[in-house]
Coordinates of C-alpha atoms in Angstrom, one line a residue:
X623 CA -8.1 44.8 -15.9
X624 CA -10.4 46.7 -17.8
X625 CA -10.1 51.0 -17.9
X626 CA -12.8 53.3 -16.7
X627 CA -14.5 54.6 -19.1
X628 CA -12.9 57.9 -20.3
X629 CA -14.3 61.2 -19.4
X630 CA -16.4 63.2 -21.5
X631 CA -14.5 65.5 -23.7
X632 CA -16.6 68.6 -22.2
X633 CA -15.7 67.9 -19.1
X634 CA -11.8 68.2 -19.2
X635 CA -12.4 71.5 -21.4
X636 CA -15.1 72.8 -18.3
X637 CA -12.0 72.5 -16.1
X638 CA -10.5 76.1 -15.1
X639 CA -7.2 77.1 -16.2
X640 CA -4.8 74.4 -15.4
X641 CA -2.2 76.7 -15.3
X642 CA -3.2 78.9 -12.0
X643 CA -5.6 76.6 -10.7
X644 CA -4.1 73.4 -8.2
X645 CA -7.7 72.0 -7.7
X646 CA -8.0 72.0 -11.5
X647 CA -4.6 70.3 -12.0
X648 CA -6.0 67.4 -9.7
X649 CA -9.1 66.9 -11.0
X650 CA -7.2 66.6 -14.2
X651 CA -4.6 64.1 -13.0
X652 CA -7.3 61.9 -11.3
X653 CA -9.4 62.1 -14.4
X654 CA -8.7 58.6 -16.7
X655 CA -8.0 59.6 -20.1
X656 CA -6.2 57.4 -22.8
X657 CA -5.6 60.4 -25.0
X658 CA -3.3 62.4 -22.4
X659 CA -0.1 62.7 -22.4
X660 CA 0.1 62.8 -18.5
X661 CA 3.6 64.8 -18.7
X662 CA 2.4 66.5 -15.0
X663 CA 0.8 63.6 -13.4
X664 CA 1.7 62.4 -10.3
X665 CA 1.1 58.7 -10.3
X666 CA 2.7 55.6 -12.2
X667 CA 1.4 53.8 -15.4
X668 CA -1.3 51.6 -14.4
X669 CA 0.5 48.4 -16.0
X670 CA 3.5 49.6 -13.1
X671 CA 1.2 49.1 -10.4
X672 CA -0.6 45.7 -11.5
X673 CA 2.6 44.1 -10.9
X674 CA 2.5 44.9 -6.8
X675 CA -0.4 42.4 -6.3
X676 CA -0.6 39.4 -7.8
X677 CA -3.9 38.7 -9.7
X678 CA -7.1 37.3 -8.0
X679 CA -5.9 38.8 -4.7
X680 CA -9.3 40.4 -3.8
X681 CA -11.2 37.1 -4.1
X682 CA -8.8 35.2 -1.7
X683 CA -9.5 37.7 1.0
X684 CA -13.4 37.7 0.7
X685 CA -12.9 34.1 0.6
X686 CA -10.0 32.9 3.5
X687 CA -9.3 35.6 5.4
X688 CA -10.3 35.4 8.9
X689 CA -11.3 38.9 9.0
X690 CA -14.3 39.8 7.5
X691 CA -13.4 42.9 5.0
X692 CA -17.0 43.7 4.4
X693 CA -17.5 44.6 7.9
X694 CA -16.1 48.2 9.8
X695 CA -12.2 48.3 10.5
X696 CA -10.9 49.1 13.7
X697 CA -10.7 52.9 14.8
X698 CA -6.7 52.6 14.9
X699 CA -6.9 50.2 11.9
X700 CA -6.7 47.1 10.8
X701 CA -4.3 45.3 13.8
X702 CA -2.3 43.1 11.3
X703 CA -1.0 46.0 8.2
X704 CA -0.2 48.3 11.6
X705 CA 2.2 45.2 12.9
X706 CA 3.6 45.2 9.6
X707 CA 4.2 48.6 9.1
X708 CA 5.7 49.1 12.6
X709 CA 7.6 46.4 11.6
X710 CA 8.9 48.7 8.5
X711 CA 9.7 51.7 10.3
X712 CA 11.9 49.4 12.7
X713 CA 13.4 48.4 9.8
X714 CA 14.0 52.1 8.7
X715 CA 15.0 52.8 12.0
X716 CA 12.1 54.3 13.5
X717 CA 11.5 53.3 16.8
X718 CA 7.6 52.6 16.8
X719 CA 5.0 49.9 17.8
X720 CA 1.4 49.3 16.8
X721 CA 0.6 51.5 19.4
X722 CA 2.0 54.5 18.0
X723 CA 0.3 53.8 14.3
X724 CA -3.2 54.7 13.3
X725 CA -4.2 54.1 9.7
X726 CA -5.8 56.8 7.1
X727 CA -7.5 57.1 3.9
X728 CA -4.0 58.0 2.4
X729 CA -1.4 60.8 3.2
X730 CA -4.2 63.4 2.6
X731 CA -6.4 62.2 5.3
X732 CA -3.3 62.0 7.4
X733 CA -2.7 65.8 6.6
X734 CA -6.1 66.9 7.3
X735 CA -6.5 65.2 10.4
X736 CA -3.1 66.7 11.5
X737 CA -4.5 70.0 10.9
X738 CA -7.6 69.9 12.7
X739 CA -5.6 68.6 15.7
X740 CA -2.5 70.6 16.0
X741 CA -3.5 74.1 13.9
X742 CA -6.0 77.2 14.6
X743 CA -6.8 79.9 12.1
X744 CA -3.9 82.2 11.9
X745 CA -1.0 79.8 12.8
X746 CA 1.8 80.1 11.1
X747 CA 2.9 76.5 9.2
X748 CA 5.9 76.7 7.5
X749 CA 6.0 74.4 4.2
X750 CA 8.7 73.8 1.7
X751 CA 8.6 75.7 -1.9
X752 CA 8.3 74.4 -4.0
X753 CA 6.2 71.8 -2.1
X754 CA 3.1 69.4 -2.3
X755 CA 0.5 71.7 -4.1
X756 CA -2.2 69.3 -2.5
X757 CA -1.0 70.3 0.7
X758 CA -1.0 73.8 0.2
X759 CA -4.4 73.9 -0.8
X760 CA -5.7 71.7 2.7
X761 CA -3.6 73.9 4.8
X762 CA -4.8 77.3 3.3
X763 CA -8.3 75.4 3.8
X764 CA -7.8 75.5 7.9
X765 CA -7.1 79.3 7.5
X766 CA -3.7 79.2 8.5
X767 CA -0.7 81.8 7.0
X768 CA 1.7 79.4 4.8
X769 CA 5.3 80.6 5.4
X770 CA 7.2 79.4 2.2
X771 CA 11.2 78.3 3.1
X772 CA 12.8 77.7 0.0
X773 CA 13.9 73.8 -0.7
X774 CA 17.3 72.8 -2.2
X775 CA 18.7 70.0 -3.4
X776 CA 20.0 69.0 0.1
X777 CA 17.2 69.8 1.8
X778 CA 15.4 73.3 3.0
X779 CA 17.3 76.7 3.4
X780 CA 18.6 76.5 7.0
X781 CA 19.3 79.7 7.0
X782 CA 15.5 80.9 5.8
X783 CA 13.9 78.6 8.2
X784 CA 15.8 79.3 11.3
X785 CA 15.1 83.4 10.0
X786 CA 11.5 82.3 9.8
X787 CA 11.2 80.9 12.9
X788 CA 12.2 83.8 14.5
X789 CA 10.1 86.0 12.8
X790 CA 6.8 83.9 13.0
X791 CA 7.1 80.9 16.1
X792 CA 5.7 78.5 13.7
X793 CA 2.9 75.8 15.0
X794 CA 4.5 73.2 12.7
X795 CA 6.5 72.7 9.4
X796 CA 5.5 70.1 6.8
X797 CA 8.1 68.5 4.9
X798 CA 9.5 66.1 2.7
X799 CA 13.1 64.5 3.9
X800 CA 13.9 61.9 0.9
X801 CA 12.5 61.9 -2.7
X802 CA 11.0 65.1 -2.6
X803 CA 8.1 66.2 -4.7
X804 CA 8.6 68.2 -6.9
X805 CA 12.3 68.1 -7.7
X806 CA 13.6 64.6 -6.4
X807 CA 15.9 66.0 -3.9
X808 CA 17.0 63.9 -0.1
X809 CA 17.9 66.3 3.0
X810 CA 20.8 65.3 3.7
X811 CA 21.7 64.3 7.6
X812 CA 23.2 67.3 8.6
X813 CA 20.1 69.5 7.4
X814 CA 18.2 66.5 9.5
X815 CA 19.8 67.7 13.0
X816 CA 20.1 71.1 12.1
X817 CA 15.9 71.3 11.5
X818 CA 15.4 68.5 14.6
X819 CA 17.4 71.4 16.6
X820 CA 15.2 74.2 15.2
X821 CA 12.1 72.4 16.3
X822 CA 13.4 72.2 19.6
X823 CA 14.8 75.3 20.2
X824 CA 11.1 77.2 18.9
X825 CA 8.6 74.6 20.0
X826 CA 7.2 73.2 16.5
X827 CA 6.1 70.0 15.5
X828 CA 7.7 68.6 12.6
X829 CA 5.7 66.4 10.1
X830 CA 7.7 64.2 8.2
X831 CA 5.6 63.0 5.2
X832 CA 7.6 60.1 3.3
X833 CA 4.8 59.1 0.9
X834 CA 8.0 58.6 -1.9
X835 CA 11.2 57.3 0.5
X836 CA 10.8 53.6 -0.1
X837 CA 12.6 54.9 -4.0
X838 CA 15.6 56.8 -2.3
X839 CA 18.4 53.7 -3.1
X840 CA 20.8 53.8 -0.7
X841 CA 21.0 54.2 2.8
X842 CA 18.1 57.3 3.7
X843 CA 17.8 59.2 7.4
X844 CA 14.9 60.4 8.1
X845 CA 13.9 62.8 10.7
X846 CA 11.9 60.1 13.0
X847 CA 14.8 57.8 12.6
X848 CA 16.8 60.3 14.6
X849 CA 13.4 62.2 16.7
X850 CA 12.0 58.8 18.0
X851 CA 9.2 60.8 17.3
X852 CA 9.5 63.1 20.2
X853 CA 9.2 66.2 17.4
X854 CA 8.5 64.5 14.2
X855 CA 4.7 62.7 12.9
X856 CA 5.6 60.8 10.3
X857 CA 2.9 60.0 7.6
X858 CA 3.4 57.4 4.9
X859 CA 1.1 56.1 2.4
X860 CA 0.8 52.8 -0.4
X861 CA -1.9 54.4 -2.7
X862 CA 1.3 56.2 -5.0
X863 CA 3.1 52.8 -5.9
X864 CA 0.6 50.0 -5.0
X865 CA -2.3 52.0 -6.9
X866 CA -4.0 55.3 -6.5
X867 CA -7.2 53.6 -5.6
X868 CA -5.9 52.2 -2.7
X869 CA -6.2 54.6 -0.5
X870 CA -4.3 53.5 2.6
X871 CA -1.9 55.7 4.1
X872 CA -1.0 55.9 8.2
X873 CA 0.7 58.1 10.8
X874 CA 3.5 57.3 13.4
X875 CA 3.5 59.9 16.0
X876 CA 3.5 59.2 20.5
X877 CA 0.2 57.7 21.8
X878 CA -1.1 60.7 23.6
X879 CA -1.4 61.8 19.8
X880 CA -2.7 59.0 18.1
X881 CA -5.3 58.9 20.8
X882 CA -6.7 62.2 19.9
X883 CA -6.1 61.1 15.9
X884 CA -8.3 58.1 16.1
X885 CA -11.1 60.2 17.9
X886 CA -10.9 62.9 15.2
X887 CA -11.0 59.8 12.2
X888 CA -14.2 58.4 13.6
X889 CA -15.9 61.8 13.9
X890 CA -14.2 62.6 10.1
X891 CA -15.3 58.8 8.3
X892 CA -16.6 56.3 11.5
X893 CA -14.1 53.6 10.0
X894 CA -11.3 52.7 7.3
X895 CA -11.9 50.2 4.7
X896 CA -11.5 46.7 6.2
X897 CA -11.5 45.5 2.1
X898 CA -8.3 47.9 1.8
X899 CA -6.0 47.5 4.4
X900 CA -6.6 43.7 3.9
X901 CA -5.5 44.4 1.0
X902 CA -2.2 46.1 1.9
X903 CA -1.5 43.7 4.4
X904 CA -1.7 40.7 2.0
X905 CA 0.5 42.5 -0.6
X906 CA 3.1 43.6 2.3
X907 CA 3.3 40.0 3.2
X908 CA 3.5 38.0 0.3
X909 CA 6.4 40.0 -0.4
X910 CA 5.5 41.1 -3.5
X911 CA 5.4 44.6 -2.4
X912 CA 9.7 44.9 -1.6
X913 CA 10.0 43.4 -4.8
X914 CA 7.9 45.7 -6.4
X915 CA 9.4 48.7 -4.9
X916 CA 13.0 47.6 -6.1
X917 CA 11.4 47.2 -9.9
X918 CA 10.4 49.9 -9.7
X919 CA 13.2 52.5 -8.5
X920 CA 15.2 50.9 -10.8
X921 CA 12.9 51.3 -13.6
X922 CA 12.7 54.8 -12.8
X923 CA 16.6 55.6 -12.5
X924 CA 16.5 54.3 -16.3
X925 CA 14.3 56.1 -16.8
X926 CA 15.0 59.8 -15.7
X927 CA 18.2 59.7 -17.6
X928 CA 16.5 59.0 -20.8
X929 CA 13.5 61.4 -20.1
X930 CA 16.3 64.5 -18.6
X931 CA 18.2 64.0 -21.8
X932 CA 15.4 63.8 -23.9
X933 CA 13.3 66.8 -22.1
X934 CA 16.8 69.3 -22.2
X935 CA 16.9 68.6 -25.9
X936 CA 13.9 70.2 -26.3
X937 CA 14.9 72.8 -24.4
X938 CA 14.0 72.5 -20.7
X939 CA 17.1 73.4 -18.2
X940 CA 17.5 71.0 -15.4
X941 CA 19.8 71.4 -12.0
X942 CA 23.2 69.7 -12.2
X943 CA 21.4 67.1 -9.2
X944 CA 19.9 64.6 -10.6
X945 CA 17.7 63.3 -7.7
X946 CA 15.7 60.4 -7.7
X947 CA 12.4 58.9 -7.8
X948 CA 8.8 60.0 -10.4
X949 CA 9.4 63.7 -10.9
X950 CA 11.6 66.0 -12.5
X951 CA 12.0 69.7 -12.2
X952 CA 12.9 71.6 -15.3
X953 CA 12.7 75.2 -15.9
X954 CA 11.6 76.7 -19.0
X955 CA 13.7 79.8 -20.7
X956 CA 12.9 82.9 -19.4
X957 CA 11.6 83.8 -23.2
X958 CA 9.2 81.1 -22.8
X959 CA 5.9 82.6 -21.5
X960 CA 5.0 79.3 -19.5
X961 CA 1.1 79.9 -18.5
X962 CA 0.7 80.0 -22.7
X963 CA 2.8 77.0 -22.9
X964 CA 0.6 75.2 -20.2
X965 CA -2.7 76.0 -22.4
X966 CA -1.1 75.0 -25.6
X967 CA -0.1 72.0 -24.6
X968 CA -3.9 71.3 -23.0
X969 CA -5.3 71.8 -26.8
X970 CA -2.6 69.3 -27.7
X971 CA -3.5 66.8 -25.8
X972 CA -0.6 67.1 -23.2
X973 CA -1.1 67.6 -19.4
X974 CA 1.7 69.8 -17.9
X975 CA 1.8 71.3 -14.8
X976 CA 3.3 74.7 -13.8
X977 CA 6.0 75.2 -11.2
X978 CA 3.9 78.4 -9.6
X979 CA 1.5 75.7 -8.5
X980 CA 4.0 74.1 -5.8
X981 CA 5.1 77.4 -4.5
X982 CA 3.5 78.9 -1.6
X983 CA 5.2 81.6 -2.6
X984 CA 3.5 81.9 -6.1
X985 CA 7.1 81.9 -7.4
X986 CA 8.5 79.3 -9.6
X987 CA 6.9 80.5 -12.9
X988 CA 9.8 78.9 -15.1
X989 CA 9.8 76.0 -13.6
X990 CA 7.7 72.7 -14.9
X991 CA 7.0 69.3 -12.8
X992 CA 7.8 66.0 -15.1
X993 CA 6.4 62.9 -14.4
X994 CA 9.3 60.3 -15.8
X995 CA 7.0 57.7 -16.8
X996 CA 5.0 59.6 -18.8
X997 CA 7.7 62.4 -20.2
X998 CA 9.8 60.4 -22.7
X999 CA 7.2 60.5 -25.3
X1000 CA 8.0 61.9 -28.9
X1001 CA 4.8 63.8 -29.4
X1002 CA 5.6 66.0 -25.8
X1003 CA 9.4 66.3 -26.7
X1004 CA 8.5 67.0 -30.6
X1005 CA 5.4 69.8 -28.7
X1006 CA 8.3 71.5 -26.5
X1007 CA 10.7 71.8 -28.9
X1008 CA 8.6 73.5 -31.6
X1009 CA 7.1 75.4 -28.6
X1010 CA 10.4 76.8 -26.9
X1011 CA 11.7 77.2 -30.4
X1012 CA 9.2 79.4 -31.9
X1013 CA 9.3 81.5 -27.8

C-alpha cells in the first residue's frame, strides 16, 4: 500500500502550540508524516493494521457481495456487521440484539450524537482526568460544565465522584472501564457496582466507551455486562486496530434510545458508508479480526516492557501499575519544565503530547502520554535523556 503523500513542511510548523492546544495535537496525529517520531500518537503502525484484512478485500466486495456498497446504508446500519457485533457483546456478556445497535462514523460520532440527545448547555457531565482529550473538546463544544473526577489505576475516585454527584446532579458521566486512555488502567469490578449504584441513586446515564477493551487479556467486566444497559450506552469502535480510516464505530444502548439516535444520524450525515461497514463485516467474519486482536495485545505487552524500561532510563517516572494496551503514562521530573520539552522535541522531529491535555482539570502538567509502538526508538530515548538531563 502506498503512503499519502507527506504534508508540507509549513504546514506542521503553522500548527499552534502543541503543547496547550488538543485540536492542534490532533491535527498533528492525523497528519501522515515519515519523519515523526509519533511518541504521542494515538494509533498503531500502519504495517500493524494491514495484517487485520487480508489483501484484495475491497475488490471482492464491489465484486460478490450481495449488497451493493456503493449505494446508502441503512439508517441503523448495515443489518449484517450489527448481527455480528451483537453477537460480540453477547459474547462479552452484554445482553443486546440488533435492535439495540445503531452504527456511527467511529466513537466520535457516537459521542456527538450522545450529546445532542441526552445534554443541554449548562449540564453538568462528569469525565475522567485524565481522560480522552478528543472528548473533552466535543463536550465543552455542546456548552456543558466538565466536572473532572480523578482516575486511578483501578478505576475513578469513588469517593470524588459520589462527592461530585452531590454537589452537581450530573446529566451523565463518560468513561472508560478497561484499557483506559491515557494510562492503561481496568476498573476493577467493585468500582463497576459501586459507580452502577451511583448512577442509580442520582439519576445519570453512564456512557461506557470501550474503543480499547478487546486488548484487556484476561477476563474484563464491563459496566453493560452487569447494567443490561438499563444505565450504561456502550460505544465501541474498529477504526483504532482495524485502521484509522475506517471509520466505523456503534452504540448499544435500549431501543427507545437508538430510535431517537438513528433520527439524529440521518439529520447529522443521511447515511453510513455501505463500502465500510462491508468492510468490517467481512474482516469480523473471516476471522481475521480475533486473530488480529490477539497479535496484537501480545505484541503490545512485549512491547511496553521494553518501551517502560527504556523511557525510565531516560528519565521519565512511571506508576508501579503496569496496565495494558497502546499508551503509557509517564511523568516528567518536576525540574523538567514540560511545555519547553514538548516544543523541543517538535523542532526535533518528535511528536509528544502533554498530560495537561487529558485533564479537564488543566492538571497533569508532569505527566506525558506514550504511544508503545512508537516510544522505543533511540533518537526519542537519546532526545529525553539529554533533555531531562541538562533540566
Amino acid at each position: 500500500m502506498r503512503r499519502p503523500p507527506s504534508a508540507p513542511l509549513a504546514a506542521i510548523e503553522a500548527l499552534p502550540d502543541l503543547g496547550s492546544d488538543a485540536l492542534a495535537l490532533a491535527q498533528f496525529c492525523l497528519t501522515q508524516r515519515a519523519d515523526v517520531i509519533p511518541a504521542g500518537s494515538g494509533f498503531l503502525p500502519e504495517n500493524w493494521l494491514l495484517e487485520a484484512a487480508p489483501g484484495g478485500v475491497l475488490a471482492r466486495l464491489v465484486r460478490g457481495r450481495r449488497t451493493q456498497p456503493w449505494l446508502p446504508c441503512e439508517p441503523q446500519g448495515l443489518s449484517e456487521l450489527r448481527e455480528q457485533i451483537a453477537s460480540r457483546l453477547v459474547q462479552n456478556g452484554i445482553a443486546a440484539g440488533p435492535a439495540n445497535i445503531v452504527t456511527t462514523y467511529g466513537a466520535s460520532q457516537a459521542f456527538d450524537l450522545l450529546a445532542r440527545i441526552l445534554l443541554a448547555p449548562g449540564d453538568a457531565v462528569l469525565v475522567e482526568d485524565p481522560g480522552y482529550f478528543v472528548l473533552f473538546e466535543q463536550l465543552r463544544a455542546h456548552h456543558v460544565r466538565l466536572i473532572p473526577v480523578p482516575r486511578h489505576a483501578d478505576g475513578p475516585d469513588l469517593e470524588a465522584l459520589e462527592a461530585a454527584c452531590r454537589a452537581h446532579r450530573p446529566r451523565a458521566f463518560f468513561m472508560q472501564t478497561l484499557v483506559h486512555n491515557p494510562t492503561g488502567s481496568s476498573a476493577d469490578p467493585a468500582h463497576c457496582h459501586r459507580i452502577l449504584s451511583l448512577a442509580e441513586q442520582f439519576g445519570f446515564a453512564l456512557v461506557e466507551d470501550d474503543v480499547y477493551g478487546d486488548l484487556y487479556a484476561g477476563s474484563a467486566v464491563r459496566l453493560a455486562q452487569i447494567d443490561a444497559l438499563r444505565h450504561v450506552i456502550y460505544v465501541g469502535s474498529y477504526t483504532k486496530l482495524i485502521g484509522p480510516a475506517l471509520r466505523v464505530g456503534f452504540i448499544a444502548a435500549d431501543a427507545a434510545l437508538i430510535a431517537q439516535l438513528v433520527q439524529r444520524k440521518v439529520l447529522s450525515v443521511l447515511s453510513g458508508s455501505t463500502l465500510l461497514e462491508c468492510y468490517v463485516s467481512e474482516v469480523l467474519d473471516s476471522g481475521r479480526y480475533k486473530r488480529h486482536v490477539e497479535q496484537t495485545r501480545a505484541r503490545l505487552a512485549r512491547l511496553r516492557r521494553d518501551t517502560r524500561a527504556a523511557l525510565a532510563s531516560a528519565g521519565i517516572e512511571f506508576e508501579p501499575a503496569p496496565g495494558e494496551g497502546i499508551f503509557l503514562w509517564g511523568r516528567v521530573p518536576e525540574s523538567a519544565p514540560v511545555a519547553e520539552l514538548v516544543r523541543r522535541a517538535r523542532d526535533h522531529s518528535i511528536l509528544l503530547a502533554r498530560g495537561s491535555l487529558f485533564s479537564a482539570a488543566q492538571g497533569c502538567g508532569q505527566w506525558l502520554r506514550f504511544n508503545v509502538a512508537h516510544s522505543n526508538s533511540p533518537p526519542l530515548v537519546q532526545f529525553l535523556r539529554e533533555s531531562l538531563r541538562a533540566a
